[in-house]
Amino acid sequence: MKLVKIDKNQYRSVNNQVQIGLVVILAILSLVFGQLMIYFFGVKPLPGAESTGNFHLNFTGVILALMVCSLLIRNLREKPKFYEVYYVWQLKQLQNKIFRKLKAVQQAAKDNNRDALVILSFYYQSLAIVYELDNNTLTMSNVNNELDKLQQAIEAAGYTINTDEFTPEMLQAF
């Protein structure tokens, strides 16, 4: 995966629209599916009676709504308008995979393992991109410090490293 320059305003606008849209669609479809399930399969309430026990039907309505939202996301992710949101989502997934192996990668980087240095370079630069897009300025200084330390280690090892060299398969060695 290559690091791509993302227009922050466009990303935040589309990301907010996607999030709000999904919440609204999920809420509406959950209610509609739940009510339809109760109408067709539920126990009719008696005047003055306790709960009808239709919780499982409401829950089934929520599950159906989640399935519809998942299908919607699956179909929309390939559209050009959603490219940046989908790219950042994939980038965050990749960061999570790297984070799970971060200790081993950092240890290998101390031993001047070139692949480990490439992985760390990609990881910290991608974190900087995502933090900038999400306005996460609190931890940006930590990321910049780690990038500076990493750059010094790369120079001390005599390597020239480009984040374009990174492939997810590199993580399998750790």
Coordinates of C-alpha atoms in Angstrom, one line a residue:
M1 CA 0.0 0.0 0.0
K2 CA 1.3 3.4 -1.0
L3 CA 0.9 6.5 1.1
V4 CA -1.3 9.0 -0.7
K5 CA -1.9 12.7 -0.1
I6 CA -5.5 13.2 1.1
D7 CA -7.4 16.4 0.9
K8 CA -8.3 16.9 4.5
N9 CA -11.5 19.0 3.9
Q10 CA -12.8 16.6 1.3
Y11 CA -12.0 13.6 3.5
R12 CA -13.7 15.1 6.6
S13 CA -16.7 16.2 4.7
V14 CA -17.3 12.8 3.0
N15 CA -16.4 10.9 6.2
N16 CA -18.9 12.9 8.2
Q17 CA -21.6 12.3 5.6
V18 CA -20.9 8.6 5.6
Q19 CA -21.0 8.3 9.4
I20 CA -24.2 10.3 9.8
G21 CA -25.8 8.6 6.9
L22 CA -25.0 5.1 8.3
V23 CA -26.3 6.0 11.7
V24 CA -29.6 7.4 10.3
I25 CA -30.0 4.4 7.9
L26 CA -29.3 1.9 10.7
A27 CA -31.7 3.6 13.1
I28 CA -34.5 3.8 10.5
L29 CA -34.1 0.3 9.1
S30 CA -33.8 -1.1 12.6
L31 CA -37.2 0.4 13.5
V32 CA -38.8 -0.6 10.2
F33 CA -37.5 -4.2 10.2
G34 CA -38.3 -4.6 13.9
Q35 CA -41.9 -3.3 13.5
L36 CA -42.4 -5.5 10.4
M37 CA -41.1 -8.6 12.2
I38 CA -43.4 -7.8 15.2
Y39 CA -46.4 -7.2 12.9
F40 CA -46.0 -10.5 11.1
F41 CA -44.5 -12.8 13.8
G42 CA -45.0 -11.0 17.1
V43 CA -47.3 -11.5 20.0
K44 CA -50.1 -9.0 20.1
P45 CA -50.1 -6.9 23.2
L46 CA -53.0 -7.3 25.6
P47 CA -54.4 -4.2 27.4
G48 CA -52.7 -3.7 30.8
A49 CA -50.4 -6.7 30.2
E50 CA -46.7 -6.8 30.7
S51 CA -44.0 -7.1 28.0
T52 CA -45.0 -9.0 24.9
G53 CA -41.6 -10.7 24.6
N54 CA -40.8 -9.4 21.2
F55 CA -37.3 -8.4 22.0
H56 CA -35.9 -11.2 19.8
L57 CA -37.8 -9.8 16.8
N58 CA -36.5 -6.2 17.5
F59 CA -33.0 -7.6 17.7
T60 CA -33.5 -9.5 14.4
G61 CA -34.6 -6.2 12.9
V62 CA -31.3 -4.6 14.1
I63 CA -29.3 -7.5 12.6
L64 CA -31.1 -7.1 9.3
A65 CA -30.4 -3.4 9.3
L66 CA -26.7 -4.0 10.0
M67 CA -26.7 -6.5 7.0
V68 CA -28.2 -3.8 4.7
C69 CA -25.7 -1.2 5.9
S70 CA -22.8 -3.7 5.3
L71 CA -24.1 -4.3 1.8
L72 CA -24.4 -0.6 1.2
I73 CA -20.8 0.0 2.3
R74 CA -19.6 -2.9 0.2
N75 CA -21.2 -1.4 -2.9
L76 CA -20.3 2.2 -2.2
R77 CA -16.6 1.7 -1.3
E78 CA -15.6 1.5 -4.9
K79 CA -17.2 4.8 -5.9
P80 CA -14.8 7.7 -6.6
K81 CA -16.5 9.9 -4.1
F82 CA -15.7 7.5 -1.3
Y83 CA -12.1 6.7 -2.3
E84 CA -10.5 8.8 0.4
V85 CA -12.7 7.5 3.2
Y86 CA -12.1 3.9 2.1
Y87 CA -8.4 4.4 1.7
V88 CA -8.0 5.8 5.2
W89 CA -10.1 2.9 6.5
Q90 CA -7.8 0.4 4.8
L91 CA -4.8 2.4 6.1
K92 CA -6.1 2.2 9.7
Q93 CA -6.6 -1.6 9.3
L94 CA -3.0 -1.9 8.1
Q95 CA -1.8 0.2 11.0
N96 CA -3.6 -2.1 13.4
K97 CA -1.8 -5.1 11.9
I98 CA 1.5 -3.4 12.3
F99 CA 0.7 -2.4 15.8
R100 CA 0.1 -6.0 16.8
K101 CA 3.6 -6.8 15.8
L102 CA 5.2 -3.5 16.7
K103 CA 7.4 -4.8 19.6
A104 CA 9.0 -7.5 17.4
V105 CA 9.4 -5.0 14.5
Q106 CA 11.0 -2.4 16.8
Q107 CA 13.4 -5.1 18.2
A108 CA 14.4 -6.1 14.7
A109 CA 14.9 -2.4 13.8
K110 CA 17.4 -2.1 16.7
D111 CA 19.3 -4.8 15.0
N112 CA 19.3 -2.8 11.7
N113 CA 16.9 -5.1 9.9
R114 CA 16.1 -3.3 6.7
D115 CA 12.5 -4.6 6.4
A116 CA 11.8 -3.6 10.0
L117 CA 13.0 -0.1 9.3
V118 CA 10.8 0.1 6.2
I119 CA 7.8 -1.1 8.2
L120 CA 8.4 1.4 10.9
S121 CA 8.9 4.2 8.4
F122 CA 5.6 3.4 6.7
Y123 CA 3.9 3.0 10.1
Y124 CA 5.0 6.3 11.6
Q125 CA 4.4 8.3 8.4
S126 CA 0.9 6.7 7.9
L127 CA 0.2 7.6 11.6
A128 CA 1.1 11.2 10.9
I129 CA -1.2 11.3 7.9
V130 CA -4.2 9.8 9.8
Y131 CA -3.6 11.9 12.9
E132 CA -3.5 15.0 10.7
L133 CA -6.8 14.0 8.9
D134 CA -8.5 13.3 12.3
N135 CA -7.1 16.4 14.0
N136 CA -5.3 14.3 16.6
T137 CA -2.8 16.9 17.5
L138 CA -2.1 15.6 21.0
T139 CA 0.0 12.6 19.9
M140 CA 1.4 14.2 16.7
S141 CA 4.6 15.3 18.6
N142 CA 5.2 11.7 19.8
V143 CA 4.9 10.4 16.2
N144 CA 7.3 13.1 14.9
N145 CA 9.8 12.2 17.7
E146 CA 9.6 8.6 16.7
L147 CA 10.1 9.5 13.0
D148 CA 13.1 11.6 13.9
K149 CA 14.6 8.7 15.9
L150 CA 13.9 6.3 13.1
Q151 CA 15.5 8.6 10.5
Q152 CA 18.6 8.8 12.7
A153 CA 18.7 4.9 12.9
I154 CA 18.2 4.6 9.2
E155 CA 21.1 7.0 8.5
A156 CA 23.3 5.3 11.1
A157 CA 22.7 2.0 9.4
G158 CA 23.6 3.5 6.0
Y159 CA 20.2 2.7 4.4
T160 CA 18.0 4.7 2.0
I161 CA 14.4 3.9 2.8
N162 CA 11.3 4.8 1.0
T163 CA 7.8 4.0 2.3
D164 CA 6.8 2.8 -1.2
E165 CA 9.0 -0.2 -0.5
F166 CA 6.5 -1.4 2.1
T167 CA 4.3 -4.4 1.4
P168 CA 1.9 -6.0 4.0
E169 CA 3.7 -9.3 3.3
M170 CA 6.8 -7.9 5.1
L171 CA 4.9 -8.3 8.4
Q172 CA 4.9 -12.1 8.1
A173 CA 8.6 -12.2 9.0
F174 CA 7.7 -10.8 12.5

